[in-house]
Short mmCIF file of C-alpha atoms and ligand atoms in Angstrom, two decimals:
data_model
loop_
_atom_site.label_atom_id
_atom_site.label_comp_id
_atom_site.label_asym_id
_atom_site.label_seq_id
_atom_site.Cartn_x
_atom_site.Cartn_y
_atom_site.Cartn_z
CA MET A 28 -18.74 34.45 10.56
CA ALA A 29 -21.22 33.06 13.03
CA VAL A 30 -21.68 29.32 13.23
CA PRO A 31 -24.04 27.70 15.72
CA ALA A 32 -22.16 26.09 18.58
CA LEU A 33 -21.63 22.36 18.28
CA ASP A 34 -22.95 19.85 20.79
CA ALA A 35 -20.04 17.42 20.90
CA GLU A 36 -21.79 15.06 23.30
CA LYS A 37 -24.54 14.63 20.74
CA LEU A 38 -21.92 13.53 18.20
CA LYS A 39 -20.63 10.94 20.62
CA GLU A 40 -24.12 9.67 21.38
CA ASN A 41 -24.89 9.33 17.67
CA ALA A 42 -21.59 7.55 17.11
CA LEU A 43 -22.34 4.98 19.78
CA THR A 44 -25.89 4.45 18.55
CA SER A 45 -24.61 3.90 15.03
CA ILE A 46 -22.01 1.36 16.17
CA ARG A 47 -24.57 -0.47 18.33
CA LEU A 48 -27.02 -0.69 15.41
CA GLY A 49 -24.18 -1.81 13.12
CA ILE A 50 -23.30 -4.69 15.43
CA GLU A 51 -26.97 -5.68 15.77
CA ASP A 52 -27.25 -5.73 11.97
CA PHE A 53 -24.03 -7.73 11.80
CA GLN A 54 -25.42 -10.38 14.15
CA ARG A 55 -28.75 -10.58 12.34
CA SER A 56 -26.94 -10.95 9.00
CA ARG A 57 -25.13 -14.03 10.29
CA LEU A 58 -28.08 -15.93 11.73
CA ALA A 59 -30.04 -18.53 9.79
CA PRO A 60 -33.51 -17.42 8.62
CA GLU A 61 -35.21 -19.73 11.15
CA GLN A 62 -33.32 -17.90 13.90
CA ASN A 63 -34.67 -14.60 12.66
CA GLY A 64 -31.51 -13.99 10.62
CA ASP A 65 -31.47 -11.75 7.60
CA PRO A 66 -28.49 -11.61 5.22
CA ALA A 67 -29.78 -8.33 3.80
CA ARG A 68 -28.68 -6.69 7.06
CA ALA A 69 -25.03 -7.10 6.04
CA LEU A 70 -24.97 -3.87 4.09
CA SER A 71 -26.62 -1.78 6.80
CA ALA A 72 -24.14 -3.29 9.26
CA ILE A 73 -21.26 -1.87 7.23
CA ARG A 74 -22.98 1.46 6.66
CA ASN A 75 -23.78 1.89 10.35
CA LEU A 76 -20.37 0.80 11.58
CA PHE A 77 -18.47 3.00 9.18
CA ALA A 78 -20.71 6.00 9.89
CA GLY A 79 -20.33 5.38 13.64
CA VAL A 80 -16.56 5.37 13.44
CA LEU A 81 -16.52 8.58 11.40
CA LEU A 82 -18.81 10.23 13.98
CA LEU A 83 -16.42 9.16 16.71
CA PHE A 84 -13.57 10.75 14.74
CA LYS A 85 -15.59 13.97 14.44
CA TYR A 86 -16.28 13.89 18.17
CA LYS A 87 -12.53 13.70 18.77
CA ILE A 88 -11.92 16.68 16.47
CA ALA A 89 -14.72 18.67 18.08
CA THR A 90 -13.35 18.07 21.59
CA SER A 91 -9.82 19.03 20.57
CA VAL A 92 -10.81 22.70 20.96
CA ASP A 93 -12.39 24.45 23.97
CA ASP A 94 -14.93 26.65 22.25
CA PRO A 95 -18.04 24.85 20.86
CA GLN A 96 -18.19 27.47 18.10
CA ASP A 97 -14.63 26.66 17.04
CA ALA A 98 -15.64 23.00 17.13
CA ALA A 99 -18.43 23.69 14.64
CA THR A 100 -16.00 25.33 12.20
CA LEU A 101 -13.92 22.15 12.27
CA ILE A 102 -16.82 19.74 11.69
CA PHE A 103 -18.97 21.54 9.12
CA ASN A 104 -17.76 22.10 5.59
CA PRO A 105 -16.28 25.60 5.36
CA PRO A 106 -17.36 28.17 2.76
CA GLU A 107 -15.34 28.29 -0.41
CA VAL A 108 -12.48 30.81 -0.42
CA LEU A 109 -12.40 32.75 -3.69
CA PRO A 110 -10.20 35.54 -5.10
CA GLN A 111 -11.69 39.02 -5.44
CA ALA A 112 -10.26 42.30 -6.77
CA ASP A 113 -9.24 44.55 -3.88
CA GLY A 114 -9.87 47.71 -5.99
CA ASN A 115 -6.18 48.64 -6.07
CA GLY A 116 -5.01 46.20 -8.68
CA GLY A 117 -4.45 43.49 -6.09
CA VAL A 118 -6.29 40.38 -5.04
CA GLU A 119 -7.97 39.32 -1.83
CA TRP A 120 -8.97 35.80 -0.94
CA GLN A 121 -12.35 35.85 0.79
CA PRO A 122 -14.66 33.13 2.05
CA VAL A 123 -17.88 33.25 0.05
CA GLY A 124 -21.13 32.26 1.74
CA LYS A 125 -21.52 30.49 5.05
CA PHE A 126 -20.46 27.23 6.62
CA LYS A 127 -22.44 24.48 4.96
CA ARG A 128 -24.96 22.24 6.66
CA THR A 129 -22.97 19.18 5.63
CA THR A 130 -20.19 17.76 7.78
CA ILE A 131 -16.70 16.90 6.66
CA ASP A 132 -15.93 13.68 4.74
CA VAL A 133 -13.17 11.12 5.21
CA ALA A 134 -10.60 13.14 3.22
CA THR A 135 -11.22 16.25 5.33
CA ILE A 136 -11.28 14.30 8.60
CA LYS A 137 -7.82 13.11 7.61
CA LYS A 138 -6.66 16.73 7.14
CA ARG A 139 -8.12 17.76 10.51
CA PHE A 140 -6.39 14.81 12.20
CA GLU A 141 -3.11 15.89 10.65
CA GLY A 142 -3.72 19.47 11.76
CA PHE A 143 -4.34 18.37 15.34
CA ASP A 144 -1.69 15.64 15.48
CA ILE A 145 -4.18 12.83 15.91
CA GLU A 146 -2.71 9.56 14.70
CA MET A 147 -4.68 7.12 12.62
CA ASP A 148 -4.07 4.08 10.43
CA TRP A 149 -5.47 5.70 7.28
CA ALA A 150 -4.48 2.82 5.02
CA THR A 151 -6.94 0.58 6.87
CA ILE A 152 -9.66 3.26 7.02
CA GLU A 153 -9.38 3.78 3.27
CA LYS A 154 -9.50 0.03 2.71
CA LEU A 155 -12.67 -0.17 4.81
CA GLN A 156 -14.18 2.73 2.91
CA GLU A 157 -13.40 1.01 -0.39
CA CYS A 158 -14.96 -2.18 0.92
CA ARG A 159 -18.13 -0.33 1.94
CA ASN A 160 -18.46 1.34 -1.49
CA HIS A 161 -17.82 -1.96 -3.23
CA LEU A 162 -20.43 -3.85 -1.18
CA GLU A 163 -23.14 -1.36 -2.15
CA HIS A 164 -23.14 -2.99 -5.58
CA LEU A 165 -23.30 -6.64 -4.59
CA HIS A 166 -26.09 -8.97 -3.63
CA PRO A 167 -26.10 -9.29 0.19
CA ALA A 168 -25.74 -13.08 0.02
CA ASN A 169 -22.36 -12.61 -1.69
CA THR A 170 -21.04 -10.22 0.92
CA LEU A 171 -21.39 -12.06 4.23
CA GLY A 172 -17.76 -13.18 4.33
CA GLU A 173 -16.47 -9.78 3.33
CA VAL A 174 -18.60 -8.11 5.98
CA ALA A 175 -17.07 -10.44 8.57
CA ASP A 176 -13.60 -9.36 7.35
CA PHE A 177 -14.69 -5.73 7.66
CA VAL A 178 -15.83 -6.06 11.27
CA ALA A 179 -12.63 -7.90 12.20
CA GLU A 180 -10.43 -5.23 10.61
CA LEU A 181 -12.38 -2.39 12.13
CA PHE A 182 -12.02 -3.79 15.62
CA PRO A 183 -8.37 -2.88 16.43
CA ILE A 184 -8.86 0.63 15.01
CA LEU A 185 -11.89 1.23 17.19
CA ARG A 186 -10.28 -0.32 20.27
CA ASP A 187 -7.08 1.74 19.98
CA PHE A 188 -8.93 4.94 19.15
CA VAL A 189 -11.26 4.69 22.12
CA GLN A 190 -8.37 3.91 24.45
CA THR A 191 -5.79 6.42 23.29
CA GLN A 192 -7.84 9.27 21.81
CA ILE A 193 -11.15 9.21 23.67
CA ASN A 194 -9.41 8.02 26.86
CA GLU A 195 -12.16 5.58 27.79
CA GLN A 196 -12.39 1.84 28.16
CA PRO A 197 -13.90 0.30 25.01
CA ALA A 198 -15.85 -2.26 27.06
CA GLU A 199 -17.58 0.55 28.97
CA LEU A 200 -18.06 2.92 26.08
CA LEU A 201 -19.32 0.39 23.55
CA GLY A 202 -21.42 -1.71 25.92
CA ALA A 203 -22.98 -4.85 24.45
CA ALA A 204 -21.35 -4.29 21.05
CA TRP A 205 -17.90 -4.73 22.56
CA PRO A 206 -17.85 -8.45 23.52
CA ILE A 207 -19.43 -9.37 20.17
CA MET A 208 -16.70 -7.54 18.28
CA LEU A 209 -14.01 -8.91 20.55
CA ASP A 210 -15.14 -12.54 20.09
CA HIS A 211 -15.47 -12.11 16.38
CA HIS A 212 -12.03 -10.53 16.09
CA THR A 213 -10.43 -13.28 18.17
CA PHE A 214 -12.08 -15.98 16.09
CA PHE A 215 -11.06 -14.22 12.90
CA MET A 216 -7.41 -13.77 13.86
CA ASP A 217 -7.07 -17.36 15.14
CA THR A 218 -8.64 -18.73 11.98
CA ARG A 219 -6.48 -16.56 9.77
CA LYS A 220 -3.38 -17.82 11.56
CA GLU A 221 -4.47 -21.42 11.00
CA CYS A 222 -5.14 -20.72 7.33
CA VAL A 223 -1.71 -19.15 6.82
CA ALA A 224 -0.02 -22.10 8.54
CA ALA A 225 -1.99 -24.58 6.41
CA TRP A 226 -1.08 -22.83 3.14
CA ASN A 227 2.58 -22.92 4.20
CA GLU A 228 2.33 -26.71 3.88
CA ALA A 229 0.54 -26.61 0.54
CA GLY A 230 3.38 -25.86 -1.86
CA VAL A 231 2.40 -22.38 -3.01
CA PRO A 232 5.04 -20.85 -5.33
CA ASP A 233 6.98 -18.28 -3.27
CA MET A 234 6.50 -15.39 -5.61
CA MET A 235 2.74 -16.06 -5.82
CA GLN A 236 2.38 -15.68 -2.04
CA PRO A 237 1.23 -12.02 -2.18
CA TRP A 238 -1.50 -13.02 -4.64
CA LEU A 239 -2.65 -15.86 -2.42
CA GLU A 240 -3.09 -13.35 0.40
CA LYS A 241 -5.46 -11.33 -1.77
CA CYS A 242 -7.75 -14.28 -2.46
CA GLN A 243 -11.37 -14.04 -1.36
CA CYS A 244 -14.08 -16.69 -1.47
CA GLU A 245 -15.90 -16.47 -4.81
CA ASP A 246 -19.20 -17.07 -3.06
CA CYS A 247 -19.15 -14.90 0.07
CA GLY A 248 -16.08 -12.68 -0.23
CA SER A 249 -14.37 -13.99 2.92
CA SER A 250 -10.58 -13.96 3.12
CA LEU A 251 -10.65 -16.96 5.47
CA LEU A 252 -9.66 -19.62 2.95
CA ARG A 253 -7.73 -22.77 3.74
CA PRO A 254 -6.31 -25.52 1.55
CA HIS A 255 -8.81 -28.35 1.03
CA ALA A 256 -7.88 -31.19 3.39
CA ASP A 257 -8.57 -33.89 0.74
CA ASP A 258 -6.12 -32.32 -1.67
CA ILE A 259 -3.41 -32.05 0.99
CA GLU A 260 -4.02 -35.70 1.87
CA GLU A 261 -3.70 -36.66 -1.81
CA GLY A 262 -0.18 -35.23 -1.60
CA MET A 263 -0.94 -32.53 -4.14
CA SER A 264 0.79 -29.15 -4.18
CA VAL A 265 -0.63 -25.86 -5.42
CA GLU A 266 2.44 -25.34 -7.59
CA GLY A 267 2.12 -28.64 -9.44
CA HIS A 268 -1.67 -29.11 -9.38
CA ASP A 269 -3.24 -25.71 -9.96
CA ASP A 270 -5.84 -27.44 -12.15
CA ALA A 271 -7.02 -29.55 -9.19
CA PHE A 272 -5.99 -28.03 -5.88
CA ARG A 273 -8.97 -26.47 -4.08
CA TYR A 274 -9.48 -23.92 -1.35
CA LEU A 275 -12.18 -24.31 1.28
CA CYS A 276 -13.91 -21.19 2.60
CA VAL A 277 -14.06 -21.33 6.40
CA ALA A 278 -16.88 -18.78 6.44
CA CYS A 279 -19.38 -20.45 4.07
CA GLY A 280 -17.98 -23.85 3.08
CA HIS A 281 -17.66 -23.03 -0.62
CA SER A 282 -14.71 -24.64 -2.38
CA ASP A 283 -13.08 -24.09 -5.76
CA LEU A 284 -9.65 -23.99 -7.42
CA ILE A 285 -7.09 -21.75 -5.73
CA GLY A 286 -4.56 -21.49 -8.60
CA PRO A 287 -6.75 -19.68 -11.13
CA LEU A 288 -7.99 -17.37 -8.35
CA MET A 289 -4.43 -16.36 -7.47
CA ILE A 290 -3.59 -15.80 -11.14
CA LYS A 291 -6.76 -13.76 -11.58
CA ASN A 292 -5.72 -11.49 -8.68
CA LEU A 293 -2.33 -11.03 -10.29
CA ASP A 294 -3.80 -10.26 -13.70
CA ASP A 295 -6.42 -7.88 -12.26
CA ALA A 296 -3.73 -5.94 -10.45
CA TYR A 297 -1.83 -5.51 -13.72
CA ASP A 298 -5.01 -4.77 -15.65
CA TYR A 299 -4.68 -2.31 -18.50
CA ASP A 300 -6.86 -0.64 -21.10
CA PRO A 301 -5.52 -0.67 -24.68
CA ARG A 302 -7.79 2.31 -25.44
CA ASP A 303 -5.69 4.38 -23.02
CA GLY A 304 -2.53 3.31 -24.81
CA GLY A 305 -1.89 0.72 -22.10
CA GLU A 306 0.14 -2.39 -22.76
CA PRO A 307 -0.05 -5.76 -21.03
CA SER A 308 2.50 -6.17 -18.25
CA VAL A 309 1.74 -9.84 -17.58
CA GLU A 310 1.85 -12.49 -20.32
CA THR A 311 1.78 -16.24 -20.74
CA CYS A 312 5.00 -17.87 -19.57
CA ASN A 313 6.81 -19.78 -22.35
CA GLU A 314 8.01 -22.35 -19.80
CA CYS A 315 4.89 -23.17 -17.77
CA GLN A 316 2.13 -21.70 -19.99
CA ARG A 317 0.50 -19.84 -17.12
CA ASP A 318 -0.43 -16.16 -17.31
CA THR A 319 2.12 -15.31 -14.68
CA PHE A 320 5.10 -13.90 -16.57
CA VAL A 321 5.60 -10.31 -15.37
CA ILE A 322 7.16 -8.52 -18.32
CA GLY A 323 8.68 -5.63 -16.34
CA GLU A 324 10.34 -8.00 -13.86
CA GLN A 325 11.47 -10.42 -16.59
CA HIS A 326 10.43 -13.52 -14.71
CA CYS A 327 7.52 -15.87 -14.12
CA LEU A 328 5.99 -15.64 -10.66
CA TRP A 329 4.77 -19.23 -10.86
CA CYS A 330 7.67 -21.34 -12.16
CA GLY A 331 10.46 -18.79 -11.67
CA ALA A 332 11.49 -18.92 -15.37
CA GLU A 333 13.87 -16.09 -16.27
CA LEU A 334 15.17 -14.72 -19.55
CA ASP A 335 18.53 -15.87 -20.99
CA TYR A 336 19.00 -12.40 -22.42
CA THR A 337 17.64 -9.49 -20.40
CA GLU A 338 18.82 -6.56 -22.51
CA CYS A 339 19.96 -5.86 -26.07
CA ALA A 340 23.74 -6.12 -26.38
CA VAL A 341 23.77 -3.01 -28.60
CA CYS A 342 21.18 -0.56 -27.26
CA GLU A 343 20.52 -2.06 -23.81
CA GLU A 344 16.78 -2.03 -24.37
CA ALA A 345 14.99 -4.49 -22.05
CA LEU A 346 14.21 -7.74 -23.87
CA ARG A 347 11.10 -9.87 -23.65
CA GLN A 348 10.32 -13.55 -24.03
CA ASP A 349 9.70 -12.98 -27.77
CA ASP A 350 13.21 -11.57 -28.25
CA GLN A 351 15.01 -14.60 -26.84
CA PHE A 352 15.65 -16.26 -30.19
CA ASN A 353 17.45 -13.13 -31.45
CA GLY A 354 20.70 -14.11 -29.73
CA GLY A 355 20.69 -11.26 -27.21
CA LEU A 356 19.59 -8.46 -29.53
CA CYS A 357 16.40 -6.44 -29.67
CA GLY A 358 14.17 -6.89 -32.74
CA TYR A 359 15.57 -3.83 -34.43
CA HIS A 360 19.26 -4.65 -33.93
CA HIS A 361 18.66 -8.25 -34.82
CA HIS A 362 17.17 -7.05 -38.07
CA VAL A 363 20.14 -4.70 -38.69
CA TYR A 364 22.55 -7.54 -37.97
CA GLU A 365 20.77 -9.99 -40.31
CA LYS A 366 20.75 -7.40 -43.07
CA ALA A 367 24.48 -6.70 -42.62
CA MET A 368 25.21 -10.45 -42.84
CA ARG A 369 23.18 -10.76 -46.05
CA ASP A 370 24.85 -7.74 -47.67
CA ASP A 371 28.36 -9.06 -47.05
ZN1 ZN B 19 -17.24 -18.22 1.42
ZN1 ZN B 20 6.23 -19.97 -15.73
ZN1 ZN B 21 18.89 -2.98 -29.57
#
């Protein structure tokens, strides 16, 4: 099956152009309007950067084989392979049609990487892809912080890939885009470290820590949140003052309550749809009245409240907060027991 040979150098050129444009968009999105800034560029920054990285991945795949025609078969979507009768009562699997004009997507790039033993942090790539898809639906003004997160997270992937897989120096290959990304990444990591250290002094309940880490500014989507200095100075703690303790967004200056945001992240993660037969897995804690009691784990992530009775003494069914007044029995066995007592 003839496929036109692939010009791998063209792929590389397109990749670099895309990344350069992405970084230009990124810079424009961050400038004030009077400095010729334009927040609407945030989305094209993400689109260009992500496309550029995928092109670089395809370039790597294409240059993993010697023959440019083989390279094309790896980069373009292959024809579908379908079963056909072989005329003797057997079956033959045959490709139907030609290689398509479209090139492979993220899922197929992943398969090619696996096939050619090219290592990649797919968890981060998939997170970035999710972020890109999610940003398509938001107003650009509400994405600036998240875009900054995106660029910072993309940086180590790009740096390592260029060094270890393309065998070039990122500063040379990426030109002017490189120092901008480097500075941004350095700023981002330093700020994140400061934020983490500051929250460590803010009295966040231990078990809520993972949900704090998922918090993003409600105005710009940035993950660079720190405890509000005034509230720290007041001697407040997140644990005891979730109705007053505020975060401050380092990216845009917005501030709001951190407690409800953490609880919202928790509840969203355990979201369910009763129409699908789902049941809630988080409920209001009887001790602290917050929506932080994880039913399956039988404890409250905020105040640490646990159940006195965790399973029915008769059938060993897991008990819930509602069952606690049944003296260690499930609803059914409590009922059976009550009935037996009455009948005596
Ligand atoms: Zn913000
Ligand atoms: Zn509680
Ligand atoms: Zn029982």
